[in-house]
mmCIF file of C-alpha atoms in Angstrom:
data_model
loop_
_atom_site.group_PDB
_atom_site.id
_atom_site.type_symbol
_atom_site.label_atom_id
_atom_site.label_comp_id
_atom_site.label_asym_id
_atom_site.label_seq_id
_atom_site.Cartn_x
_atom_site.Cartn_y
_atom_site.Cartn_z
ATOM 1 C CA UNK A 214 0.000 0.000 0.000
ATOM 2 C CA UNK A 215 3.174 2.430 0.472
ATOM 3 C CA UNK A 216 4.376 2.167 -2.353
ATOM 4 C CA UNK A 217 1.552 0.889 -4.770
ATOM 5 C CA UNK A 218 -0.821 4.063 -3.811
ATOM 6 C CA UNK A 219 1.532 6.735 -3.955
ATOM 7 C CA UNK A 220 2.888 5.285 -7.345
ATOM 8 C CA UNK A 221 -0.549 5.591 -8.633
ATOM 9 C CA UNK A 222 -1.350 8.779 -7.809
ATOM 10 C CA UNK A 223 1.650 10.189 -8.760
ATOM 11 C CA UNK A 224 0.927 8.071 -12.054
ATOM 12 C CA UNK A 225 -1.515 10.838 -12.859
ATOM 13 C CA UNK A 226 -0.115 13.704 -10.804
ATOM 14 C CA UNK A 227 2.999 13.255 -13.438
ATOM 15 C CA UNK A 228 0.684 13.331 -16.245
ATOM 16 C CA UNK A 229 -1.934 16.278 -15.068
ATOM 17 C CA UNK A 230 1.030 18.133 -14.229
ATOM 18 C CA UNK A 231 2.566 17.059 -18.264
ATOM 19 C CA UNK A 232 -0.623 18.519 -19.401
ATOM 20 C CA UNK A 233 -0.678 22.135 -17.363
ATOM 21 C CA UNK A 234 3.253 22.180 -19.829
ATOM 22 C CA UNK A 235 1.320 21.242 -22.724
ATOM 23 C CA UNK A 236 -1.070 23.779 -22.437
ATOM 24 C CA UNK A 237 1.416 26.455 -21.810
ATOM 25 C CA UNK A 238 3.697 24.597 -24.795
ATOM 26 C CA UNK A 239 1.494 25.128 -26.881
ATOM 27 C CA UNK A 240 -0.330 28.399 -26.104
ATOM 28 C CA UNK A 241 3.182 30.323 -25.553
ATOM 29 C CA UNK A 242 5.225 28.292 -27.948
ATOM 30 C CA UNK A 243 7.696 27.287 -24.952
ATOM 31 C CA UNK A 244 10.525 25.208 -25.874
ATOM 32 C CA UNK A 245 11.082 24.546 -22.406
ATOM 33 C CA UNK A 246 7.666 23.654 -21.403
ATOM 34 C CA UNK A 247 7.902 21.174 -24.551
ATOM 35 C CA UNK A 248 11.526 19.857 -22.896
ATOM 36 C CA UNK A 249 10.127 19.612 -19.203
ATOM 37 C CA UNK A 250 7.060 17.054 -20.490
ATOM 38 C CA UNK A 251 9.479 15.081 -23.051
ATOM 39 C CA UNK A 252 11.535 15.086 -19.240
ATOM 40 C CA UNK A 253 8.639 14.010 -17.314
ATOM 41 C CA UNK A 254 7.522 11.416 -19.418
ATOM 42 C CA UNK A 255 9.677 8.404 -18.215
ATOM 43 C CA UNK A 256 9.053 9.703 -14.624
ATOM 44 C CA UNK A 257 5.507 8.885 -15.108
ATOM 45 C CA UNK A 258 5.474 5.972 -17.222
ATOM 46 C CA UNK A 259 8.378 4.539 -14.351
ATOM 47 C CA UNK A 260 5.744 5.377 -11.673
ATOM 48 C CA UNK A 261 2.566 3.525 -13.429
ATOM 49 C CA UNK A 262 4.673 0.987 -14.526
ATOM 50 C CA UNK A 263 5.392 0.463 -10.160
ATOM 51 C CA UNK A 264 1.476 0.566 -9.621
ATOM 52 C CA UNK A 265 0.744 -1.686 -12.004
ATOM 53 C CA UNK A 266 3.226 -4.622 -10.593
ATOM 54 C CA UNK A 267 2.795 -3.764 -7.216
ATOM 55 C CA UNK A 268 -1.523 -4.167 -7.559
ATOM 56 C CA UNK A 269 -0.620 -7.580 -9.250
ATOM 57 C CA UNK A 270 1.501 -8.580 -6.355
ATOM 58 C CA UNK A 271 -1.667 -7.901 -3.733
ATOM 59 C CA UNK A 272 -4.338 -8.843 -6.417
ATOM 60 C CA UNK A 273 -3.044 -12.531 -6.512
ATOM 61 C CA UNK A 274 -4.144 -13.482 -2.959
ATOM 62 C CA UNK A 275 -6.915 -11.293 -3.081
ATOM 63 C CA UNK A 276 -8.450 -11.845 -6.348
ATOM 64 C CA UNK A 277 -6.363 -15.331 -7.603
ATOM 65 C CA UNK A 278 -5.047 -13.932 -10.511
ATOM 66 C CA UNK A 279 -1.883 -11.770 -11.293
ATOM 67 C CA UNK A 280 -3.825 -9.809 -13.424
ATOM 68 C CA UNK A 281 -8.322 -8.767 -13.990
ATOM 69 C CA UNK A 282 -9.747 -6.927 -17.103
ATOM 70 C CA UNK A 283 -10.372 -4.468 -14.292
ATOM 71 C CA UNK A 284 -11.566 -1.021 -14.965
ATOM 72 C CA UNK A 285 -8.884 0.873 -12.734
ATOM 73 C CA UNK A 286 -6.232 -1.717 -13.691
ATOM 74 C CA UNK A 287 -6.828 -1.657 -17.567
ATOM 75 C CA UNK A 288 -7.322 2.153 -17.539
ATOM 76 C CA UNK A 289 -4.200 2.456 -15.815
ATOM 77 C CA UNK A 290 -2.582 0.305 -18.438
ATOM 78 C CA UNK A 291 -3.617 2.330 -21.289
ATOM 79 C CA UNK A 292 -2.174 5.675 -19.143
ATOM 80 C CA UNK A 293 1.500 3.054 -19.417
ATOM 81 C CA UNK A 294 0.716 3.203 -23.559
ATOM 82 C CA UNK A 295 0.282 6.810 -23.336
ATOM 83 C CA UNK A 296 3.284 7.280 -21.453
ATOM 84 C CA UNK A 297 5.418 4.841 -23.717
ATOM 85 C CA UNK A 298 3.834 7.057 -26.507
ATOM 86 C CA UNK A 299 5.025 10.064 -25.728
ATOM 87 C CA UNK A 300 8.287 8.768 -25.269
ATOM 88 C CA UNK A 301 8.369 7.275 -28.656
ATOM 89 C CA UNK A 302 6.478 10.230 -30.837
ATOM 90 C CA UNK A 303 9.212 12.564 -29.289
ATOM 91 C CA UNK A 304 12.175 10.435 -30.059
ATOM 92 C CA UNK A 305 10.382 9.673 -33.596
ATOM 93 C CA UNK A 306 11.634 13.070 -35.074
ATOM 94 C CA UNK A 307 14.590 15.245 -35.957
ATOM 95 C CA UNK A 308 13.238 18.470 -35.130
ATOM 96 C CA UNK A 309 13.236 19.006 -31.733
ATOM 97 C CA UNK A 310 10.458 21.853 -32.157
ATOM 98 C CA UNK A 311 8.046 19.681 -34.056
ATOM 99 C CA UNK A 312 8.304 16.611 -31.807
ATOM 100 C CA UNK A 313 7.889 19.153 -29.028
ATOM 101 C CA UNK A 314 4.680 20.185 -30.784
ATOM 102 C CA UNK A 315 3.563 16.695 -31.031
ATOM 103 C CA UNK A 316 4.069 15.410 -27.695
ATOM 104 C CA UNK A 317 2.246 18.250 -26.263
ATOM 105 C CA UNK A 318 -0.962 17.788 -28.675
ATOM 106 C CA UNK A 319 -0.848 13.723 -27.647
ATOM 107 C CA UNK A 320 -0.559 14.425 -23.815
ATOM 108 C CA UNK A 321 -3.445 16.744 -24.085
ATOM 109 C CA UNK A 322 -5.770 14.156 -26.022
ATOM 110 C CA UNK A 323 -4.449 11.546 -23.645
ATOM 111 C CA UNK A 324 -5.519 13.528 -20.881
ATOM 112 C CA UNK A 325 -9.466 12.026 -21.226
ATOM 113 C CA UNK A 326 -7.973 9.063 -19.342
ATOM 114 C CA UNK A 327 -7.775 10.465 -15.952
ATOM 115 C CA UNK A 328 -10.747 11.014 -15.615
ATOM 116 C CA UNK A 329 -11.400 7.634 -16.150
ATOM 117 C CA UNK A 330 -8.600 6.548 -13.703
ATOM 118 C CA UNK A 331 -10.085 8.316 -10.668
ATOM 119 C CA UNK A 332 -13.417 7.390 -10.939
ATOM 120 C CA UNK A 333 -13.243 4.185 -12.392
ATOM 121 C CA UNK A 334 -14.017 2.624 -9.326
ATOM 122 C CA UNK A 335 -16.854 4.567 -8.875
ATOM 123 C CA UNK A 336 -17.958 4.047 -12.592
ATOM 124 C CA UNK A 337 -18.042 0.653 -12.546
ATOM 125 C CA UNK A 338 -18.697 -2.584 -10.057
ATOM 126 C CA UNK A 339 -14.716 -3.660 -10.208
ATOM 127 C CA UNK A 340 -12.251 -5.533 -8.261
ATOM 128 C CA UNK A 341 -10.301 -2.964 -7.366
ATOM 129 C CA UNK A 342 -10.481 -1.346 -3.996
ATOM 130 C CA UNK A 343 -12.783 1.618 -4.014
ATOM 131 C CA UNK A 344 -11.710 4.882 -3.340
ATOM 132 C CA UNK A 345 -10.470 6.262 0.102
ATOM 133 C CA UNK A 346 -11.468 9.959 -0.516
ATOM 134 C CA UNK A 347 -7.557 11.271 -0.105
ATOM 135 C CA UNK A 348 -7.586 8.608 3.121
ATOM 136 C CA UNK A 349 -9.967 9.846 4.895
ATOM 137 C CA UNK A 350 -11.480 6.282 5.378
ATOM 138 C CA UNK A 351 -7.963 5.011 5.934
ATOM 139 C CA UNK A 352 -7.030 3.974 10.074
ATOM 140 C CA UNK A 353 -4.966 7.161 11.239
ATOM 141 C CA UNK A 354 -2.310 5.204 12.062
ATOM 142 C CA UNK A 355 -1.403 4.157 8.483
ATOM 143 C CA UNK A 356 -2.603 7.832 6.986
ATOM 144 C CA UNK A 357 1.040 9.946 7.778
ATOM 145 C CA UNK A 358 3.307 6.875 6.582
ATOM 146 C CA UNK A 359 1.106 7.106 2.970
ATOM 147 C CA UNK A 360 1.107 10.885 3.524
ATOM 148 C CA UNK A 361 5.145 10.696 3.915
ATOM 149 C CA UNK A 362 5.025 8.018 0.851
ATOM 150 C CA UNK A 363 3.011 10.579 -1.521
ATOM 151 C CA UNK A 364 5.402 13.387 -0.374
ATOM 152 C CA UNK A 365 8.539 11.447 -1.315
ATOM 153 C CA UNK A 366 7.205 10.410 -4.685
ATOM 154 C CA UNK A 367 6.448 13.871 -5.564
ATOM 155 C CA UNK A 368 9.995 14.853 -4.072
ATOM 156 C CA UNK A 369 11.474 12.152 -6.608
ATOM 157 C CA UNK A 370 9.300 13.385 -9.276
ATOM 158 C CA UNK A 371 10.227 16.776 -9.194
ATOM 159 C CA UNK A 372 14.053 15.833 -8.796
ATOM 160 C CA UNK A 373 14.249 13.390 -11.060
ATOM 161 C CA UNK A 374 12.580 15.389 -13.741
ATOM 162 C CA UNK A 375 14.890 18.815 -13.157
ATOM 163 C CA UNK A 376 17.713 16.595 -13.452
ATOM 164 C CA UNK A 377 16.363 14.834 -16.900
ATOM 165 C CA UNK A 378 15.292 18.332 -18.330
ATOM 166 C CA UNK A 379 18.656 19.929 -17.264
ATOM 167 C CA UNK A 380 20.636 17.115 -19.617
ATOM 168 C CA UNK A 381 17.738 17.801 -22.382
ATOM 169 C CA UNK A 382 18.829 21.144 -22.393
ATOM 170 C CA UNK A 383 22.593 20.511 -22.047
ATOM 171 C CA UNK A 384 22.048 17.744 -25.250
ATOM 172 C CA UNK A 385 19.954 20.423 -26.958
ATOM 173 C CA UNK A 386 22.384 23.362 -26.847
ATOM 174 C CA UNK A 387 25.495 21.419 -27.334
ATOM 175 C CA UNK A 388 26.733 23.408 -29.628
ATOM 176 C CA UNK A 389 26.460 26.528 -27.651
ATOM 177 C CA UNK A 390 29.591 28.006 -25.983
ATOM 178 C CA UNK A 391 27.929 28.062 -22.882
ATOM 179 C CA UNK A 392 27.748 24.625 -22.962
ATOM 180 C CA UNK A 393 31.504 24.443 -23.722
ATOM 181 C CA UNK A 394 32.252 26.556 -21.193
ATOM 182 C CA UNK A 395 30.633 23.995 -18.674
ATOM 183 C CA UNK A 396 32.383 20.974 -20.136
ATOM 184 C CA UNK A 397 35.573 22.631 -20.242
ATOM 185 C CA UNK A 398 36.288 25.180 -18.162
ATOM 186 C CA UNK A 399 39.980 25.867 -18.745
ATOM 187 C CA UNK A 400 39.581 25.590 -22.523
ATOM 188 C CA UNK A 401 36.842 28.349 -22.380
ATOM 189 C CA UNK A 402 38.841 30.801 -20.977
ATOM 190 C CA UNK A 403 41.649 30.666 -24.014
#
């Protein structure tokens, strides 16, 4: 529960907060807004990718099976596709700009999905576990160790991702003297 819950709610934090960059990608024409959600993309496909194994690894004793045609589960699958999307459509072209472009259209046409994610389980008679309203039906006891869990995923998020879009930039500006100037230090100042 640790680590599957926060995983899956960072599994859509990652990809509502992709969206708010795709919006301002593509309204602004941001190249770094289009860098941060090609940067945040393997964040959030690594973190639905975790909720994913770690519901099959409590759904075998509970349901018998490693994996349902669940609505949560399934929906959650097809957010993995999106991710692995993204990932692929941006590495797909040449021009940075027009991948940039397309990743931001695709995460905001993907974004019908969570929707569908959150209240699957409300939506339709499933398997899954139903909601726990932000824990509020959760024993007290076990609500600050998830609350500590959800702030350390975000904390990973957000580090993780400044770290990736930092070397997008770096491998985007190359070229730049700037760049050389980081690399080599001594050699810059010739």
């Amino acid at each position: 529960m640790y680590l599957h819950v926060p995983a899956a709610v960072w599994s859509m934090g990652v990809y509502a907060t992709m969206a708010i960059f795709a919006v301002w990608a593509l309204s602004k024409c941001s190249q770094t807004a289009e860098l941060a959600i090609a940067a945040m993309a393997p964040v959030g496909a690594a973190f639905t990718f975790i909720a994913l194994t770690t519901g099959s690894t409590w759904g075998k004793p509970m349901w018998g099976t490693w994996w349902v045609w669940d609505a949560r589960l399934t929906s959650e699958l097809v957010l993995l596709f999106i991710y692995i999307g993204v990932i692929a459509l941006y590495n797909a072209f040449d021009d940075r700009r027009l991948a940039g472009r397309a990743i931001a259209i695709m995460v905001l046409v993907g974004v019908v999905n969570l929707p569908i994610i959150y209240f699957s389980v409300e939506w339709w008679n499933t398997l899954h576990h139903w909601s726990t309203k932000m824990q509020k039906t959760i024993d007290p006891a076990m609500r600050l160790p998830l609350r500590l869990m959800m702030l350390g995923f975000m904390s990973l998020f957000v580090t993780v991702s400044l770290m990736r879009l930092c070397n997008l930039i770096l491998i985007q500006q190359r070229r730049s003297s700037w760049v050389a100037a980081l690399v080599n230090p001594k050699g810059a100042a010739r």
